[in-house]
Amino acid sequence: MENINEKLNEVKEHIKNVTYLIHAESLIHWDMQTGIPSKAIDGRIEVVGYLYSECIKLMTSSKIGEWIEYFSDKMDKLSFKDKKIIENLKRNYDELIKIPPERNKEYQMLCSTSEAFWKQAKANNDYEGFKPYLAKIIEFNKEFAEYIGYEGNIYNKCLDDYERGLTVDRVDKVFKELRDGIVELLEKIKASKVSIDESFFKKQFPTKDQDEFGKFVLEKLGYDFEAGRLDTTVHPFTTNFGNKDVRITTNYDEHDFRSAFFSNIHEGGHGIYEQNSADDLEYTGVSGGTSMGVHESQSRYYENILGRSKEFWSYFYPEAQKRFPQFEGVNLEDFYKAINKVEPSLIRTEADELTYSIHIIIRYELERAFMNNEITVEELPAAWNEKYKDYLGVEPKNDSEGILQDTHWGAGLIGYFPSYALGNVYGAQFLNKMRQDIPTYDEEVKNGNFAVIKDWLRENIHQFGSLYTPSELIVKVTGEELNPKYFLEYLNKKYGEIYEI
Amino acid sequence: MENINEKLNEVKEHIKNVTYLIHAESLIHWDMQTGIPSKAIDGRIEVVGYLYSECIKLMTSSKIGEWIEYFSDKMDKLSFKDKKIIENLKRNYDELIKIPPERNKEYQMLCSTSEAFWKQAKANNDYEGFKPYLAKIIEFNKEFAEYIGYEGNIYNKCLDDYERGLTVDRVDKVFKELRDGIVELLEKIKASKVSIDESFFKKQFPTKDQDEFGKFVLEKLGYDFEAGRLDTTVHPFTTNFGNKDVRITTNYDEHDFRSAFFSNIHEGGHGIYEQNSADDLEYTGVSGGTSMGVHESQSRYYENILGRSKEFWSYFYPEAQKRFPQFEGVNLEDFYKAINKVEPSLIRTEADELTYSIHIIIRYELERAFMNNEITVEELPAAWNEKYKDYLGVEPKNDSEGILQDTHWGAGLIGYFPSYALGNVYGAQFLNKMRQDIPTYDEEVKNGNFAVIKDWLRENIHQFGSLYTPSELIVKVTGEELNPKYFLEYLNKKYGEIYEI
């Protein structure tokens, strides 16, 4: 037993060093998004490339091979946590040793360059300029899938990167149910006579006031500013270096109150998840969110299920009215309806809760297509626009509000998008259980007792970091497998009331 | 020859990797000063410690020993630049292999912790809390000096760290001449009947207006915001990761216009020096400022010689008056006198140009004393206060405005302070030469042609990075060794006019 513990300590020391490098890299990435001087970008990409390749060296070190071998017949002697640490180490090792380190480093550097270029491309509506980057990123993803191997569709590999075990077959099934349910509801809403005024959101909302109110709400929800900070970037995101430094970003639109507000609490949901990962998982490789889908379940829970509920605003609206004279004469009911107005639109991050998943389905279909060589990068913008027209009845005027709107592909995140819609599905299923466990749920929200919610999420989800796979976690928490019915029920109830259908 | 070039490329590739690690570390340090969430500090110190020890591993790798051996009889075959690269590599290697890596890492981590703690200590007037950190830092400096070795006084080692070849004997001599000259002039000023009003500087100056004006002036002077940025910190500083990312910080006082303004152009001077180090020196180990003394000559030139000159303000004052109604009714002459008012005071960074060097001499004497075991950390605050009383006739109310005012000792920078006063001496000697080379100097400043100055500095000083030692550089530029007479002449002329003596 003593020998096992010694070995374990060696392993943990090694993983700590890997984590140090990852933290350094992540800080550089954060800096590249928030404030790097433009002339410094090329040099910084070199630095990230170096750190990344050092990190890969550690993660594929022959020592790890030996440790895996050593522990292979001793797994039942390990604690649950230690077993997970070794399993995670092995999974990463087995994948990484299949990829030529040089190619991996090249890909990381490409992603950094491409992410930086995307910002300009979006600003200048320059898909032509962005295209070669995207093409290379897609090719790398195909190449890596071949190195590592996959079952069935090549795109399964991409899905698995963000949601372990997820397959095209499964997503097709869930998304079909989702799409049918949403489209049916959308048709009813279109036929509804209820008309919702949202013009007051388009008044002038000074950045400073939005920023202060955003921080006020984030603190109330339990986002810890002593373990985080809020900055401004083109595309809002959350990044973290352990659970004590979880940074979120936002993008203020002075002519729409909703844009930054809901983005703030969305990122805040990611942030709260990471901040509440247990301390004893830090530096072990199994700390922090277990998958992007579960992550999105937390961010989209805070943004929508909680943040667009009437109870939430019955607590916050008086304060909002105090701070924003722009809401004078708008009562809570009208405000509530306005933040839930359904209107097919072009920009995913600003989509209403109902049509949002359609934006995701469009991206999913395009990713699946380009990973399977069914569409070229030349054809993508037109395909994008056509799907928006077909599914949502809207058409981008240009690529900036079309295919260039999201940072994901430019940053190399292929297979990530589906997690947003899965997040909705997870989130509603968690909500169902939370309501059972906290019968006073609505009252707590109305009274601003958000600690009750944060505590439930920490106890049931956050503290476990990545100890459980998403599919294990959903069963552990709710007692059943992922089931879209809760989300559809939730949507039907909510929008049924709002649109009187 | 081919073999030499191959080896050189190997060496340069290695130095590049070292530089990458240093850039990553420096960014983390910058982040720790500007915006890290408080709970993240301990974890980040671990990261820095890891990167630092990896860096030391590279800098003491046995490969370097072999390269040094290889090049030892081929130095005359190398270009001037390549020779300097190898010499620099060797100097660092020879020092580092004498220090046990573990002790070095511990020291770096101590400095990070201590620097972070100093911020709180200053805010809470807590010298007692800070004392153990300072004691450890002093002990480490003595220990390291013994490892590496030194001639004569142990404090020579500290001086050498920031100004190669500098000794206590030399500093004693220069500082004596300086002190005598300054004290003589100060006595005359005290006897002068000229009285200067500076009350208008104490009006309310909103941070935003100061920030905008500061950036406006920095741009005019040639600080490149595409290769830099300006942030807010407790103690202003400059840090850089190559010549394309040179960041400066400031600290706004809404009740004193001068505080941030002169600090901005001081740091801007450091920044311009780093930004104009030649591109082909990047990642070679010999890029960037050659010594802290020469660095301070640049920052203090911009802050004082240029920034407190009448010609400078005859260009900028109309703009300042446009932006700041607080200056209404104050003419240029009165403004000029007010920014040059001599008044012995407590805070170094806010001292006038004349008494500033006395602040440095006090610190120098204390450093020399504690490095030679002539004073304990317990005795330091009283000794500090006494020297201020003796030399300047002022006495700190508490340690926050006394011994805790500077970040340097907390950050492990012992031997650094003298460079500020040496900077004054270098700066005036450079000015003398600049005036010979640019006979229209005063006119250029009056007309805001600051590019002429920046170009002269780049051509004569900045571009060379660390290719020349400070003593080589001063001779190369001005044709003679460092000579305090230029600075004393400059002071006597300037203050003679202002105080009519």
Tab-separated table of N, CA and C in Angstrom, chain A residues 77-135:
chain	number	residue	atom	x	y	z
A	77	LYS	N	-7.798	-1.061	-5.770
A	77	LYS	CA	-7.227	-0.655	-4.482
A	77	LYS	C	-7.292	0.864	-4.286
A	78	LEU	N	-7.684	1.564	-5.337
A	78	LEU	CA	-7.670	3.038	-5.265
A	78	LEU	C	-9.013	3.587	-4.779
A	79	SER	N	-8.958	4.758	-4.172
A	79	SER	CA	-10.198	5.447	-3.815
A	79	SER	C	-10.907	5.843	-5.108
A	80	PHE	N	-12.180	6.167	-4.990
A	80	PHE	CA	-12.954	6.566	-6.165
A	80	PHE	C	-12.273	7.724	-6.896
A	81	LYS	N	-11.862	8.706	-6.129
A	81	LYS	CA	-11.240	9.900	-6.721
A	81	LYS	C	-9.936	9.541	-7.424
A	82	ASP	N	-9.091	8.779	-6.742
A	82	ASP	CA	-7.806	8.424	-7.341
A	82	ASP	C	-7.982	7.580	-8.603
A	83	LYS	N	-8.981	6.701	-8.561
A	83	LYS	CA	-9.265	5.894	-9.754
A	83	LYS	C	-9.595	6.796	-10.939
A	84	LYS	N	-10.406	7.822	-10.669
A	84	LYS	CA	-10.798	8.750	-11.732
A	84	LYS	C	-9.587	9.520	-12.252
A	85	ILE	N	-8.686	9.854	-11.342
A	85	ILE	CA	-7.485	10.586	-11.752
A	85	ILE	C	-6.645	9.746	-12.710
A	86	ILE	N	-6.477	8.488	-12.361
A	86	ILE	CA	-5.681	7.599	-13.223
A	86	ILE	C	-6.390	7.348	-14.555
A	87	GLU	N	-7.701	7.131	-14.479
A	87	GLU	CA	-8.460	6.908	-15.731
A	87	GLU	C	-8.345	8.113	-16.672
A	88	ASN	N	-8.441	9.295	-16.093
A	88	ASN	CA	-8.371	10.516	-16.898
A	88	ASN	C	-6.982	10.674	-17.517
A	89	LEU	N	-5.969	10.403	-16.702
A	89	LEU	CA	-4.582	10.458	-17.181
A	89	LEU	C	-4.400	9.521	-18.367
A	90	LYS	N	-4.938	8.318	-18.222
A	90	LYS	CA	-4.813	7.297	-19.257
A	90	LYS	C	-5.543	7.701	-20.542
A	91	ARG	N	-6.742	8.229	-20.367
A	91	ARG	CA	-7.513	8.596	-21.547
A	91	ARG	C	-6.781	9.666	-22.357
A	92	ASN	N	-6.278	10.693	-21.667
A	92	ASN	CA	-5.531	11.736	-22.371
A	92	ASN	C	-4.269	11.185	-23.026
A	93	TYR	N	-3.583	10.352	-22.282
A	93	TYR	CA	-2.329	9.770	-22.787
A	93	TYR	C	-2.585	8.943	-24.039
A	94	ASP	N	-3.587	8.066	-23.950
A	94	ASP	CA	-3.879	7.175	-25.082
A	94	ASP	C	-4.207	7.968	-26.348
A	95	GLU	N	-4.905	9.087	-26.173
A	95	GLU	CA	-5.228	9.911	-27.350
A	95	GLU	C	-3.999	10.644	-27.857
A	96	LEU	N	-3.288	11.275	-26.934
A	96	LEU	CA	-2.203	12.168	-27.349
A	96	LEU	C	-1.045	11.433	-28.015
A	97	ILE	N	-0.744	10.231	-27.538
A	97	ILE	CA	0.414	9.563	-28.143
A	97	ILE	C	0.126	9.163	-29.594
A	98	LYS	N	-1.136	9.230	-29.962
A	98	LYS	CA	-1.444	8.918	-31.372
A	98	LYS	C	-1.242	10.115	-32.299
A	99	ILE	N	-1.142	11.299	-31.733
A	99	ILE	CA	-1.004	12.503	-32.564
A	99	ILE	C	0.451	12.948	-32.599
A	100	PRO	N	1.008	13.155	-33.822
A	100	PRO	CA	2.390	13.649	-33.881
A	100	PRO	C	2.477	15.012	-33.170
A	101	PRO	N	3.374	15.136	-32.185
A	101	PRO	CA	3.450	16.365	-31.375
A	101	PRO	C	3.577	17.623	-32.235
A	102	GLU	N	4.350	17.527	-33.331
A	102	GLU	CA	4.534	18.708	-34.174
A	102	GLU	C	3.212	19.182	-34.765
A	103	ARG	N	2.395	18.194	-35.173
A	103	ARG	CA	1.097	18.547	-35.762
A	103	ARG	C	0.190	19.174	-34.717
A	104	ASN	N	0.263	18.650	-33.522
A	104	ASN	CA	-0.558	19.161	-32.437
A	104	ASN	C	-0.188	20.608	-32.137
A	105	LYS	N	1.118	20.860	-32.059
A	105	LYS	CA	1.585	22.217	-31.781
A	105	LYS	C	1.171	23.163	-32.913
A	106	GLU	N	1.363	22.697	-34.145
A	106	GLU	CA	0.961	23.524	-35.290
A	106	GLU	C	-0.522	23.887	-35.204
A	107	TYR	N	-1.316	22.907	-34.808
A	107	TYR	CA	-2.756	23.146	-34.719
A	107	TYR	C	-3.064	24.187	-33.646
A	108	GLN	N	-2.428	24.062	-32.495
A	108	GLN	CA	-2.667	25.032	-31.431
A	108	GLN	C	-2.292	26.436	-31.886
A	109	MET	N	-1.168	26.536	-32.583
A	109	MET	CA	-0.739	27.858	-33.026
A	109	MET	C	-1.668	28.389	-34.113
A	110	LEU	N	-2.112	27.481	-34.981
A	110	LEU	CA	-3.099	27.877	-35.982
A	110	LEU	C	-4.349	28.428	-35.310
A	111	CYS	N	-4.822	27.739	-34.285
A	111	CYS	CA	-6.048	28.188	-33.614
A	111	CYS	C	-5.860	29.579	-33.001
A	112	SER	N	-4.696	29.809	-32.398
A	112	SER	CA	-4.445	31.133	-31.823
A	112	SER	C	-4.470	32.204	-32.910
A	113	THR	N	-3.759	31.944	-34.005
A	113	THR	CA	-3.708	32.918	-35.091
A	113	THR	C	-5.102	33.137	-35.657
A	114	SER	N	-5.774	32.042	-35.861
A	114	SER	CA	-7.064	32.092	-36.518
A	114	SER	C	-8.094	32.803	-35.641
A	115	GLU	N	-8.029	32.556	-34.339
A	115	GLU	CA	-8.964	33.211	-33.423
A	115	GLU	C	-8.733	34.728	-33.437
A	116	ALA	N	-7.443	35.098	-33.453
A	116	ALA	CA	-7.124	36.525	-33.505
A	116	ALA	C	-7.599	37.121	-34.829
A	117	PHE	N	-7.408	36.371	-35.927
A	117	PHE	CA	-7.807	36.892	-37.233
A	117	PHE	C	-9.324	37.000	-37.339
A	118	TRP	N	-10.011	36.042	-36.742
A	118	TRP	CA	-11.477	36.045	-36.816
A	118	TRP	C	-12.056	37.373	-36.333
A	119	LYS	N	-11.466	37.925	-35.285
A	119	LYS	CA	-11.954	39.192	-34.746
A	119	LYS	C	-11.993	40.265	-35.830
A	120	GLN	N	-10.872	40.362	-36.566
A	120	GLN	CA	-10.817	41.335	-37.663
A	120	GLN	C	-11.803	40.976	-38.757
A	121	ALA	N	-11.843	39.680	-39.082
A	121	ALA	CA	-12.706	39.230	-40.174
A	121	ALA	C	-14.162	39.587	-39.875
A	122	LYS	N	-14.571	39.375	-38.631
A	122	LYS	CA	-15.946	39.705	-38.259
A	122	LYS	C	-16.177	41.203	-38.395
A	123	ALA	N	-15.214	41.985	-37.912
A	123	ALA	CA	-15.345	43.443	-37.974
A	123	ALA	C	-15.394	43.926	-39.423
A	124	ASN	N	-14.629	43.257	-40.302
A	124	ASN	CA	-14.545	43.720	-41.697
A	124	ASN	C	-15.391	42.911	-42.667
A	125	ASN	N	-16.249	42.033	-42.121
A	125	ASN	CA	-17.096	41.215	-42.980
A	125	ASN	C	-16.266	40.480	-44.022
A	126	ASP	N	-15.165	39.887	-43.560
A	126	ASP	CA	-14.169	39.346	-44.484
A	126	ASP	C	-14.119	37.813	-44.416
A	127	TYR	N	-15.136	37.157	-44.942
A	127	TYR	CA	-15.123	35.694	-44.938
A	127	TYR	C	-14.028	35.157	-45.860
A	128	GLU	N	-13.772	35.869	-46.945
A	128	GLU	CA	-12.713	35.441	-47.876
A	128	GLU	C	-11.373	35.299	-47.145
A	129	GLY	N	-11.070	36.300	-46.302
A	129	GLY	CA	-9.819	36.276	-45.563
A	129	GLY	C	-9.800	35.160	-44.543
A	130	PHE	N	-10.959	34.900	-43.954
A	130	PHE	CA	-11.062	33.917	-42.885
A	130	PHE	C	-11.070	32.486	-43.425
A	131	LYS	N	-11.535	32.335	-44.643
A	131	LYS	CA	-11.743	31.012	-45.242
A	131	LYS	C	-10.539	30.074	-45.159
A	132	PRO	N	-9.336	30.551	-45.538
A	132	PRO	CA	-8.191	29.630	-45.476
A	132	PRO	C	-7.920	29.105	-44.061
A	133	TYR	N	-8.152	29.950	-43.054
A	133	TYR	CA	-7.973	29.497	-41.672
A	133	TYR	C	-8.974	28.382	-41.354
A	134	LEU	N	-10.226	28.648	-41.707
A	134	LEU	CA	-11.275	27.676	-41.417
A	134	LEU	C	-10.991	26.351	-42.124
A	135	ALA	N	-10.566	26.471	-43.393
A	135	ALA	CA	-10.282	25.256	-44.162
A	135	ALA	C	-9.206	24.432	-43.462
